[in-house]
Coordinates of C-alpha atoms in Angstrom, one line a residue:
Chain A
X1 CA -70.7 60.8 -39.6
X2 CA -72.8 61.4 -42.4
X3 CA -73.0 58.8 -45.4
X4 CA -73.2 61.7 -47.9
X5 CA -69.5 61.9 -46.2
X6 CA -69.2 58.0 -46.3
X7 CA -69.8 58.3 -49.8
X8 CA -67.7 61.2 -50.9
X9 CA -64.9 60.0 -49.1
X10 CA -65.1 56.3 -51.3
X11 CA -65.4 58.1 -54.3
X12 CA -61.9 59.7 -53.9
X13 CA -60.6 56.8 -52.5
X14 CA -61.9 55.3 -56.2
X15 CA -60.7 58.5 -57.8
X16 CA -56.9 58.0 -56.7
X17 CA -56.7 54.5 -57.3
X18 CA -57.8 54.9 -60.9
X19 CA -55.0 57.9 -61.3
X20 CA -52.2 55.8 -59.3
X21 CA -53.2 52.5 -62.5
X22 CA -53.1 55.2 -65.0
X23 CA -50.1 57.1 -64.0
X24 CA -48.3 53.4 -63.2
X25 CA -49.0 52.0 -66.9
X26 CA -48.1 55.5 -68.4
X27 CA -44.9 55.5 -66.9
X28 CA -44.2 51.4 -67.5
X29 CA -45.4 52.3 -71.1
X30 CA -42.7 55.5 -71.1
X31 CA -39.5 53.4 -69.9
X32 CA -40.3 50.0 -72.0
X33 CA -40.9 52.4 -75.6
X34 CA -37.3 54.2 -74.3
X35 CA -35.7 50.3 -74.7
X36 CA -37.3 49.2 -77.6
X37 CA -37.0 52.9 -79.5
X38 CA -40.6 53.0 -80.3
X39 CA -41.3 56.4 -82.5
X40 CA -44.6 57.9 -82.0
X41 CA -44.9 57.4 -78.5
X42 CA -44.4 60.9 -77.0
X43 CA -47.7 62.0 -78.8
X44 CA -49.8 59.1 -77.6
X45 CA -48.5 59.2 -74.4
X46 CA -49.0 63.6 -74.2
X47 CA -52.9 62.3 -74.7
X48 CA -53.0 60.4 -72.1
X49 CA -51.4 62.6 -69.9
X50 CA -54.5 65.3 -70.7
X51 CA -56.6 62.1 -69.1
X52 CA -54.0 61.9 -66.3
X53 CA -54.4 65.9 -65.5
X54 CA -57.9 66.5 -65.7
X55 CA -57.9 63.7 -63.0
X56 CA -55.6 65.6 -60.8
X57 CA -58.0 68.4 -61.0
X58 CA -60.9 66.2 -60.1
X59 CA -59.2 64.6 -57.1
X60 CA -58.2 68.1 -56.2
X61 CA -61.4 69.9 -56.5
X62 CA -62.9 66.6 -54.2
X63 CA -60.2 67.1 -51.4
X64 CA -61.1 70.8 -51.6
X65 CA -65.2 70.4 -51.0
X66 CA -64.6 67.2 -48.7
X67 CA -62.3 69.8 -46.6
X68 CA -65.0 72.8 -46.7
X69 CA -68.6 70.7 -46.5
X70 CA -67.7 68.0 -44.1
X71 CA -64.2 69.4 -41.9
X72 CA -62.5 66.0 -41.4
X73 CA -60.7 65.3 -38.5
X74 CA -58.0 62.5 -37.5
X75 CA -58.0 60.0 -39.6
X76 CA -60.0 61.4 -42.2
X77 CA -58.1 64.7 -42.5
X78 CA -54.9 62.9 -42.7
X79 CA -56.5 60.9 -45.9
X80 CA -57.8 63.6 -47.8
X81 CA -54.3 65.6 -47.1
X82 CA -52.2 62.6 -48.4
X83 CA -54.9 62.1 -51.0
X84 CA -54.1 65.8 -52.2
X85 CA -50.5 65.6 -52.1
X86 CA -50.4 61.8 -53.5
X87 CA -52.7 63.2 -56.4
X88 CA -50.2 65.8 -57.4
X89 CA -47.0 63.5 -57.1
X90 CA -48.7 61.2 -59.3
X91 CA -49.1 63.7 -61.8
X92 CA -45.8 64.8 -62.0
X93 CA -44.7 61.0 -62.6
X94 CA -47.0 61.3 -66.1
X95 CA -45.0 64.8 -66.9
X96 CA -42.0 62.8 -66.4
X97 CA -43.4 59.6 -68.8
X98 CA -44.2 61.9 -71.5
X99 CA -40.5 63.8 -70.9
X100 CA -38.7 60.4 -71.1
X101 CA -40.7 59.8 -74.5
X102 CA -39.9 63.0 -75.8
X103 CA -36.4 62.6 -75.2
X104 CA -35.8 59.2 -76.6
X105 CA -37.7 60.3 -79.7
X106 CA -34.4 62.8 -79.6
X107 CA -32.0 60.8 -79.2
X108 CA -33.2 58.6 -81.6
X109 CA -32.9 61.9 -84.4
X110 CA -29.3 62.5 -83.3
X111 CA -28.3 58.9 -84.2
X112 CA -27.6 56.1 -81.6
X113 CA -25.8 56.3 -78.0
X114 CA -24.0 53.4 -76.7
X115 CA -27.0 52.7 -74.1
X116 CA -25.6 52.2 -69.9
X117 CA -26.2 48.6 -69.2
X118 CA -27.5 49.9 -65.6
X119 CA -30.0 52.2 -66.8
X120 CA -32.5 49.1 -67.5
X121 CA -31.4 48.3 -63.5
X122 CA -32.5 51.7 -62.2
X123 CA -35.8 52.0 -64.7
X124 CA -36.4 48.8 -63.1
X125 CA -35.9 50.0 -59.3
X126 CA -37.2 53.0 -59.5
X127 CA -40.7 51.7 -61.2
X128 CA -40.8 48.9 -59.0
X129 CA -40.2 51.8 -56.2
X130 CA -43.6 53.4 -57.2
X131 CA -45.3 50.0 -57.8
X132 CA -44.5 49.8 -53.9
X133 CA -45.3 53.1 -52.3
X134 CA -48.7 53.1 -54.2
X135 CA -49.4 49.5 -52.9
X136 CA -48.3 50.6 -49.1
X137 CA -51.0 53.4 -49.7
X138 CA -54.1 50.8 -50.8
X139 CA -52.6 48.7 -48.5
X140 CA -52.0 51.1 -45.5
X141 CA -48.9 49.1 -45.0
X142 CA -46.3 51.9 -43.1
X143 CA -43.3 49.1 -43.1
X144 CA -44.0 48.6 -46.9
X145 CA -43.5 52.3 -47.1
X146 CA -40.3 52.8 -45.4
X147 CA -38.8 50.4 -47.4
X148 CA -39.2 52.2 -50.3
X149 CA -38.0 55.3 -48.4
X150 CA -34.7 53.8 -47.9
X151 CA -34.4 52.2 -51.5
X152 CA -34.6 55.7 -53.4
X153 CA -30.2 55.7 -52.1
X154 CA -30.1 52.8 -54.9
X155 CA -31.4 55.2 -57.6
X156 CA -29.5 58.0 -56.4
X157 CA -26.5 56.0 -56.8
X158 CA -27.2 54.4 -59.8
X159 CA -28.0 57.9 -61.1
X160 CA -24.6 59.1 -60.0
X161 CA -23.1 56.4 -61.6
X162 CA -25.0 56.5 -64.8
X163 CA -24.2 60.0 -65.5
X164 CA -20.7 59.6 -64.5
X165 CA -20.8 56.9 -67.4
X166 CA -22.6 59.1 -70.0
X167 CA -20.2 62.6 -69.4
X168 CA -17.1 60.2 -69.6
X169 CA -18.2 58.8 -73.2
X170 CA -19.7 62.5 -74.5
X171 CA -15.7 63.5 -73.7
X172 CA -14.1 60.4 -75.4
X173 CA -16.5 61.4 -78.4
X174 CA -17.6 64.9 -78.9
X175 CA -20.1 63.5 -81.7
X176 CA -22.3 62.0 -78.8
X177 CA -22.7 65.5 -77.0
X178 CA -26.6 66.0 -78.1
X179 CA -27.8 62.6 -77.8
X180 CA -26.0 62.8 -74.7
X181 CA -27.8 65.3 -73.1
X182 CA -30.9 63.8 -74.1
X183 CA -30.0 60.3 -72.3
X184 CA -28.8 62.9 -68.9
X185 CA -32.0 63.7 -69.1
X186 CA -33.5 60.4 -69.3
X187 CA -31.6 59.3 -66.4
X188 CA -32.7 62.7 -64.4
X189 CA -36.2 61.8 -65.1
X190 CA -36.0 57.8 -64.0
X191 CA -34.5 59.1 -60.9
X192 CA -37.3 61.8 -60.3
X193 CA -39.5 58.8 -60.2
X194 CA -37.9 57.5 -57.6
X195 CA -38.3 60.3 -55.9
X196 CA -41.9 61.5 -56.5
X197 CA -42.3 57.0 -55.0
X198 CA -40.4 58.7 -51.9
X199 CA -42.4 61.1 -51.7
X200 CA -45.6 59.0 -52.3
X201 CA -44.4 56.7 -49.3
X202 CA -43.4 58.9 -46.9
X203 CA -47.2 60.4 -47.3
X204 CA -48.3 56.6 -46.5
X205 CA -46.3 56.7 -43.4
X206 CA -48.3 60.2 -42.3
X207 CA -51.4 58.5 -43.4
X208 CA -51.2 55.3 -41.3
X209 CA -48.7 56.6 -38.3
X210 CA -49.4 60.6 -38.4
X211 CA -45.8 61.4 -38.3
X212 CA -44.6 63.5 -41.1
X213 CA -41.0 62.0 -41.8
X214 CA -40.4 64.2 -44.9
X215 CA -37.2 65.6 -45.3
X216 CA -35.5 63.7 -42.6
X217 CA -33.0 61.8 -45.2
X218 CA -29.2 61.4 -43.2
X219 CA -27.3 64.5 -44.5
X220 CA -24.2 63.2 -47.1
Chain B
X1 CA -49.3 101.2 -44.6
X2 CA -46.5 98.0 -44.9
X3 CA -47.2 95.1 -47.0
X4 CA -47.5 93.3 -43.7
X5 CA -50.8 95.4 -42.7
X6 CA -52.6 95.3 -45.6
X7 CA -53.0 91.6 -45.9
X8 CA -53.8 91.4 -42.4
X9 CA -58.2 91.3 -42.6
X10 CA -58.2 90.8 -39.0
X11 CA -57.3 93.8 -36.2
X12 CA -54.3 93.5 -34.4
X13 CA -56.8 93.8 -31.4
X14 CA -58.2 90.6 -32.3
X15 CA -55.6 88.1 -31.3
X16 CA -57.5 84.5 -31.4
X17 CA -55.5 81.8 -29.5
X18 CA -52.1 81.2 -29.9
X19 CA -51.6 78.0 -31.6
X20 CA -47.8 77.7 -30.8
X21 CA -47.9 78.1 -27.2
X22 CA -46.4 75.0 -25.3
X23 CA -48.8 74.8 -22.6
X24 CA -46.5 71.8 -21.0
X25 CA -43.9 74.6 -20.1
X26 CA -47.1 76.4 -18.1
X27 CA -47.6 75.8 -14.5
X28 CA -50.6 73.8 -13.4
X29 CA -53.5 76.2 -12.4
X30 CA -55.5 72.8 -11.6
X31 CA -54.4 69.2 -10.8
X32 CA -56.9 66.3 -10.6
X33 CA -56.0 63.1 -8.9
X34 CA -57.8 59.8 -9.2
X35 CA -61.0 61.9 -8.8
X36 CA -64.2 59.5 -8.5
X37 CA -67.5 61.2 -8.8
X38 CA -71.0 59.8 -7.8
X39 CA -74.5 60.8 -7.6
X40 CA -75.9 58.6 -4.8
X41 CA -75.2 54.8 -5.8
X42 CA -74.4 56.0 -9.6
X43 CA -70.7 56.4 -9.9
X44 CA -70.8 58.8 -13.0
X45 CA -66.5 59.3 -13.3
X46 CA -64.3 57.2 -13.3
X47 CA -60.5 57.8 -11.6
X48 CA -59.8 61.1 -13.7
X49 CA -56.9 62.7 -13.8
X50 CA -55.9 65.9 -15.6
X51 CA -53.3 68.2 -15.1
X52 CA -54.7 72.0 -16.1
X53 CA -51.5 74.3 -17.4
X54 CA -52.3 77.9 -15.9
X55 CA -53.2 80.6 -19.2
X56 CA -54.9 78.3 -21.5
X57 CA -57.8 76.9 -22.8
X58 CA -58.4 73.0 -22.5
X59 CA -61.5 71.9 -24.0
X60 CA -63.8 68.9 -23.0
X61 CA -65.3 67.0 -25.4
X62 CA -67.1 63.7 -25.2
X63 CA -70.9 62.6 -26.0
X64 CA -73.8 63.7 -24.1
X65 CA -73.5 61.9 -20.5
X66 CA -70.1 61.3 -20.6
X67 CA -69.2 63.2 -17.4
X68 CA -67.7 66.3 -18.9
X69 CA -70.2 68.5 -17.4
X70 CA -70.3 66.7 -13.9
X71 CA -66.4 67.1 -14.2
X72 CA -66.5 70.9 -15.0
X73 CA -68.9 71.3 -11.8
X74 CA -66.0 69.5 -9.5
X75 CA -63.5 72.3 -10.3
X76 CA -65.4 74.8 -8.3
X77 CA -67.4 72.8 -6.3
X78 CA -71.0 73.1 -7.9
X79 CA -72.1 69.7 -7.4
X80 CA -72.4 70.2 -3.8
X81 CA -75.8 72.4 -4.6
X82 CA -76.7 68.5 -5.5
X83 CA -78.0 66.5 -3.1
X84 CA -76.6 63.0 -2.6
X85 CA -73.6 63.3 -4.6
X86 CA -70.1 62.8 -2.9
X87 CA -66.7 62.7 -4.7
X88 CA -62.9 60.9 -4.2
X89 CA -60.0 61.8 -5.1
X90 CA -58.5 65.4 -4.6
X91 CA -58.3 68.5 -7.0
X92 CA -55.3 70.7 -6.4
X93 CA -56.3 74.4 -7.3
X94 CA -53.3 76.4 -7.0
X95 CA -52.0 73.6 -4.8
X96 CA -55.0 73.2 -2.3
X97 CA -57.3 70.4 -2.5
X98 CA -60.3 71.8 -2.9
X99 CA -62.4 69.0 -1.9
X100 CA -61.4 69.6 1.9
X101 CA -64.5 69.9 4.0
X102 CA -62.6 73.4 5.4
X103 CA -62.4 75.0 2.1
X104 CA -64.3 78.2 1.7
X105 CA -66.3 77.4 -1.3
X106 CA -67.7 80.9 -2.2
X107 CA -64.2 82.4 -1.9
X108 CA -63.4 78.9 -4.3
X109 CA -66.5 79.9 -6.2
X110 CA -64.6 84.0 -6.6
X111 CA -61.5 82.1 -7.6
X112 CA -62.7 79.8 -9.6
X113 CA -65.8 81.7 -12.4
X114 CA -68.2 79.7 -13.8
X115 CA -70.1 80.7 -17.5
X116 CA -72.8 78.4 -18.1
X117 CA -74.7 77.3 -21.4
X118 CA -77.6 79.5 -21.6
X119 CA -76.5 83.4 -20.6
X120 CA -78.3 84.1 -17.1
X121 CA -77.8 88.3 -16.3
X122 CA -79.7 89.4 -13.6
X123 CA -83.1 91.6 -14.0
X124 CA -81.0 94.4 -13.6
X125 CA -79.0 97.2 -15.5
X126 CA -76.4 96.3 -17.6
X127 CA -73.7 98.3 -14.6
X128 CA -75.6 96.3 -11.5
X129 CA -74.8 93.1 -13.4
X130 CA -71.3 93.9 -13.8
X131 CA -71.0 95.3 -10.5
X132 CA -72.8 92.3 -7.8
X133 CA -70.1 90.2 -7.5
X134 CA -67.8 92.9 -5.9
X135 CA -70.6 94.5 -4.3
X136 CA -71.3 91.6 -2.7
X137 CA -67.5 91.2 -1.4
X138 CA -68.3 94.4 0.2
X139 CA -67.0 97.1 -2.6
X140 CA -69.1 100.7 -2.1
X141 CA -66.5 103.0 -3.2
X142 CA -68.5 104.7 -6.7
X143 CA -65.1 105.1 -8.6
X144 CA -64.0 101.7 -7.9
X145 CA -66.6 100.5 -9.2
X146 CA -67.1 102.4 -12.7
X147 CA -63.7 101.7 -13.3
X148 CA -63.9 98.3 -12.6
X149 CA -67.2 97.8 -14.3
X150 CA -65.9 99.5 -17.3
X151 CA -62.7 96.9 -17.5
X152 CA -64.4 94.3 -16.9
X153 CA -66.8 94.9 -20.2
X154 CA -63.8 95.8 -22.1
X155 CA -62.6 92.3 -20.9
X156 CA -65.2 91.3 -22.2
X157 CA -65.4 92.7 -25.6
X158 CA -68.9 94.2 -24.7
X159 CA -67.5 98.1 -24.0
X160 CA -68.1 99.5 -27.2
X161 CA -71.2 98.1 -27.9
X162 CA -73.0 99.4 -24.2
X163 CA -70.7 102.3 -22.6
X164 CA -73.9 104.7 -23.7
X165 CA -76.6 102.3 -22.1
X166 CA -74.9 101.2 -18.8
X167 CA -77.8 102.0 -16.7
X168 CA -80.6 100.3 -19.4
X169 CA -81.6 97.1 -18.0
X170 CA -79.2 93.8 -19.3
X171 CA -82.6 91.5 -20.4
X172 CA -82.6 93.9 -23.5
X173 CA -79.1 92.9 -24.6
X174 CA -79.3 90.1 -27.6
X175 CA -78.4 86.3 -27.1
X176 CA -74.8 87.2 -27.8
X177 CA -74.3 90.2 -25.6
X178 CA -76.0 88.7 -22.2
X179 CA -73.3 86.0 -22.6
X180 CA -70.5 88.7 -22.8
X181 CA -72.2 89.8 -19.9
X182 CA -71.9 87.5 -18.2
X183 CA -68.0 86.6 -18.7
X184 CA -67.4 90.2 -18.0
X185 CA -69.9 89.5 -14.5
X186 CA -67.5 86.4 -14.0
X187 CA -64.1 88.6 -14.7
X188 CA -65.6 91.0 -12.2
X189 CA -64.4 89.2 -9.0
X190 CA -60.8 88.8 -10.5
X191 CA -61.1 85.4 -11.0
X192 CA -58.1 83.0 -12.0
X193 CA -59.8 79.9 -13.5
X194 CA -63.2 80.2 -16.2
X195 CA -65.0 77.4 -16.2
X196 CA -67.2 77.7 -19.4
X197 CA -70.2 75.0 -20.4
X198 CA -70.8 75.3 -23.9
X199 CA -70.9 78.8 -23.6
X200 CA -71.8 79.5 -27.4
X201 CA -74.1 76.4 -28.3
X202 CA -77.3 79.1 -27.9
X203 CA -75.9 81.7 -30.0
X204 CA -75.4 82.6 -34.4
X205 CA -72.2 82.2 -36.1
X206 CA -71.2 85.7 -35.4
X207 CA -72.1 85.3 -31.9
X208 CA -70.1 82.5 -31.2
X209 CA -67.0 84.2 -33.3
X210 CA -67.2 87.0 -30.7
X211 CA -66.8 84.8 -28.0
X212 CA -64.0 82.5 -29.6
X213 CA -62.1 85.5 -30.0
X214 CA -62.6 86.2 -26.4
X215 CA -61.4 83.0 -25.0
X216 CA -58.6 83.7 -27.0
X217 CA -57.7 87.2 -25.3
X218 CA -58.6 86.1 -22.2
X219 CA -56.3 83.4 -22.3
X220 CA -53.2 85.6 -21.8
X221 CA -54.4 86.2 -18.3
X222 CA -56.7 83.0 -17.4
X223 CA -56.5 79.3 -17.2
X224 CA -60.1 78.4 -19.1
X225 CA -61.3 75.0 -19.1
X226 CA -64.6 74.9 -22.0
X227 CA -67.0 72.0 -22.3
X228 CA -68.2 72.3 -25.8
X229 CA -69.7 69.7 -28.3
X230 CA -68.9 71.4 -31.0
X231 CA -65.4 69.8 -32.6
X232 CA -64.6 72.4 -34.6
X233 CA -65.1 74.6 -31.6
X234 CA -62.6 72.6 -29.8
X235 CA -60.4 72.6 -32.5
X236 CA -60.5 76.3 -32.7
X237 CA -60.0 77.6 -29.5
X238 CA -58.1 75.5 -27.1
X239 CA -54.6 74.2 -26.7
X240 CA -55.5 71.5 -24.4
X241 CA -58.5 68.4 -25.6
X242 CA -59.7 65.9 -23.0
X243 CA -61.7 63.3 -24.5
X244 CA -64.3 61.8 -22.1
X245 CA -66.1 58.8 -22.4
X246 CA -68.7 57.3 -20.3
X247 CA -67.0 58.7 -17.1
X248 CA -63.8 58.5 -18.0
X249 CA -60.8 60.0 -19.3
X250 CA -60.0 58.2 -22.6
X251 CA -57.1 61.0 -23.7
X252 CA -55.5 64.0 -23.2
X253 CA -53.2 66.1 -25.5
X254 CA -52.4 69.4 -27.6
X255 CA -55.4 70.2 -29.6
X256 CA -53.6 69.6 -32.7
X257 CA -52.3 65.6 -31.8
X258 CA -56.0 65.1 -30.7
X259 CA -57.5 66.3 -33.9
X260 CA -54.7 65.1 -36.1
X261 CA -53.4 61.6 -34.8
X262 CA -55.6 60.6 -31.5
X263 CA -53.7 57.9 -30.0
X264 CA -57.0 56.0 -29.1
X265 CA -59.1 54.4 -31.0
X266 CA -62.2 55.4 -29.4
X267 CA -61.2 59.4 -29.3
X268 CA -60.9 58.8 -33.4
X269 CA -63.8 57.3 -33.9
X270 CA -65.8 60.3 -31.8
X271 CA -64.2 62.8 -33.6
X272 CA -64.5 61.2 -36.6
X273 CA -68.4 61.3 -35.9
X274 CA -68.4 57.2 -36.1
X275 CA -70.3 57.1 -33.1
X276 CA -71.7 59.6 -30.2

């Protein structure tokens, strides 16, 4: 092993973990302006998200000449492989952070909604979700990372629920409809988080264990 | 032309290995058991066993003196040209121990081809090459032997690129070509088992491409066993890795476990190039 490959290799391993604190304070930064109704948000937060993509690129481009110059094997390959999916999970967490800005910046233009009391619950879950699967992956921690697997059914739920809650008060009060839809979308968003963190672990569980256990959820 | 052919940049000809094929479904061509080699006092492997499935390619690796080579040898018998050495342990060819003091080693030897590192055609013509081994078994007949000779380089991927020059003498042949020689020498006494020791390491990236893609024909018709020290190699062109380590057998499994998820630590750290 070369340390030219030593060396490359570190330097994504530095790469990710500066996207994975990025994308993580994006998204807390999202969900906590959606509470308080901050305005302005969706533009500073679209900046950011430039930052956050020309990352993914970098990481990318890094995986791609590790893969060509050096041909990893084992251990190695399974890294730069999680690394490239990780890297492009992440980024679709910031699309999602600058979505749920957008949208509360709408619903704050249609006038207010009467806000789920469970939706702070699942913003809460689901971020401490990808707080988790990105801590199993510095950590290597497989365990950590199956836990998080099974707690994306709480989200889901609480997603079902949520909605459930939100379509029942659009039809006692047709005035709510557009705000409405802005909030479903909220909600489809926090949940996507949830998942991108399943996603994010079940790449941890490759990295450390080399089985891939995507997509093998109990049907219902 | 369909859709289908025109992204296709390699000839249907050209078939490469099959990386789907479940080998474990295969019979075993060979069977090693508990097999102990030694050159005088110097026991140089370790208890080995290895179970060969017939119509594929398992590879060898390990770092230099780990055995591999001395291993190869045992499977058709070459280390008894070595003085001193002696062996335990059996190896089941097609279910007879070959080690037996009553086993006909040059028949083993027709059975059971050998390709080594560095090609080694005969000073003669390109057709004499080709044409020894059977010769030798006692083959006159001129037809027989034209046909056969002409097979065999087709085998061997080598037709095309010599059916004009038969008779012109095989030292002029480049690097790449003696070593296609040579396999299609080796097919010529209709062996079963190839036995290849890093048959490519002398030869140019084309070269060597050429002679992947004939492992991976040939594999449809002969068990190969390749010692090679090049991983990506390894990776390439066989279903089956064996990962030795000073004289023994650290691991054994599909290709694509033991270049993906080894189950040892000391296969991932080889591989890995961490040490060796």
């Amino acid at each position: 092993m070369t340390i030219h490959f030593v060396r490359e290799m570190e330097e994504l391993h530095r790469g990710i973990l500066s996207m994975c604190s990025a994308v993580e304070e994006l998204i807390h930064d999202s969900v906590d302006g959606f509470r308080a109704g901050r305005e302005g948000l969706a533009q500073e937060l679209s900046l950011r998200d430039q930052d956050i993509d020309a990352l993914d690129i970098r990481i990318s481009e890094d995986c791609l000449k590790i893969l060509a110059l050096y041909h990893p094997v084992a251990n190695d390959l399974r890294r730069v492989a999680v690394v490239m999916r990780i890297c492009a999970e992440l980024e679709r967490v910031a699309d999602l952070a600058v979505s749920i800005a957008e949208r509360s910046a709408c619903i704050s233009a249609c006038g207010s909604f009467p806000m789920p009391e469970r939706l702070g619950q699942m913003s809460r879950e689901a971020l401490s979700m990808l707080h988790d699967s990105i801590d199993s992956f510095v950590e290597q921690n497989a365990e950590l990372a199956r836990d998080v697997c099974q707690r994306d059914e709480i989200v889901d739920s609480l997603n079902r629920e949520l909605i459930d809650e939100v379509v029942s008060a659009i039809k006692q009060n047709a005035s709510l409809v557009e705000s409405g839809l802005h909030l479903f979308s909220v909600i489809r968003h926090v949940e996507r988080v949830a998942d991108h963190a399943t996603n994010i672990a079940e790449e941890v569980v490759y990295l450390v264990e080399g089985a891939l256990v995507r997509h093998r959820h109990p049907a219902g | 032309m369909s859709k289908e052919k025109q992204v296709l940049s390699v000839p249907p000809s050209v078939q490469g290995v099959d990386r789907n094929l479940d080998t474990s479904l295969h019979p075993e061509a060979i069977d090693v058991r508990n097999l102990s080699f030694y050159y005088g006092d110097l026991q140089v492997l370790y208890d080995i066993s290895l179970r060969v499935p017939e119509r594929s390619v398992t590879a060898l690796i390990g770092p230099s003196g780990c055995g591999k080579s001395t291993f190869l040898r045992t499977l058709n018998r070459m280390n008894d040209l070595i003085d001193g050495t002696r062996c335990t342990g059996e190896c089941l060819v097609e279910g007879q121990n070959i080690m037996s003091p009553d086993v006909d080693v040059v028949l083993l030897r027709k059975h059971v081809g050998m390709v080594f590192q560095k090609s080694t055609p005969f000073p003669k013509s390109i057709f004499d090459n080709v044409a020894y081994g059977p010769r030798v078994a006692g083959e006159r007949t001129r037809s027989v032997l034209n046909d056969l000779v002409e097979s065999c380089l087709r085998k061997a991927a080598l037709w095309d690129e010599v059916s004009d020059r038969l008779h012109t003498p095989a030292m002029a042949l480049s690097g790449g070509q003696q070593q296609r020689l040579c396999i299609a020498r080796t097919l010529a006494t209709a062996p079963k088992i190839i036995l290849m020791d890093e048959p490519a390491s002398a030869l140019d990236p084309a070269s060597t491409d050429r002679i992947e893609n004939l492992i991976g024909e040939l594999c449809a018709n002969y068990t190969i066993v390749i010692v090679t020290h090049n991983m990506q190699q390894a990776s390439r062109v066989s279903h089956q890795t064996a990962f030795f380590f000073k004289g023994r057998l650290i691991e054994v499994g599909p290709t694509m476990k033991i270049f993906t998820s080894p189950t040892q630590k000391q296969t991932e750290d080889y591989i890995t190039g961490r040490f060796g």
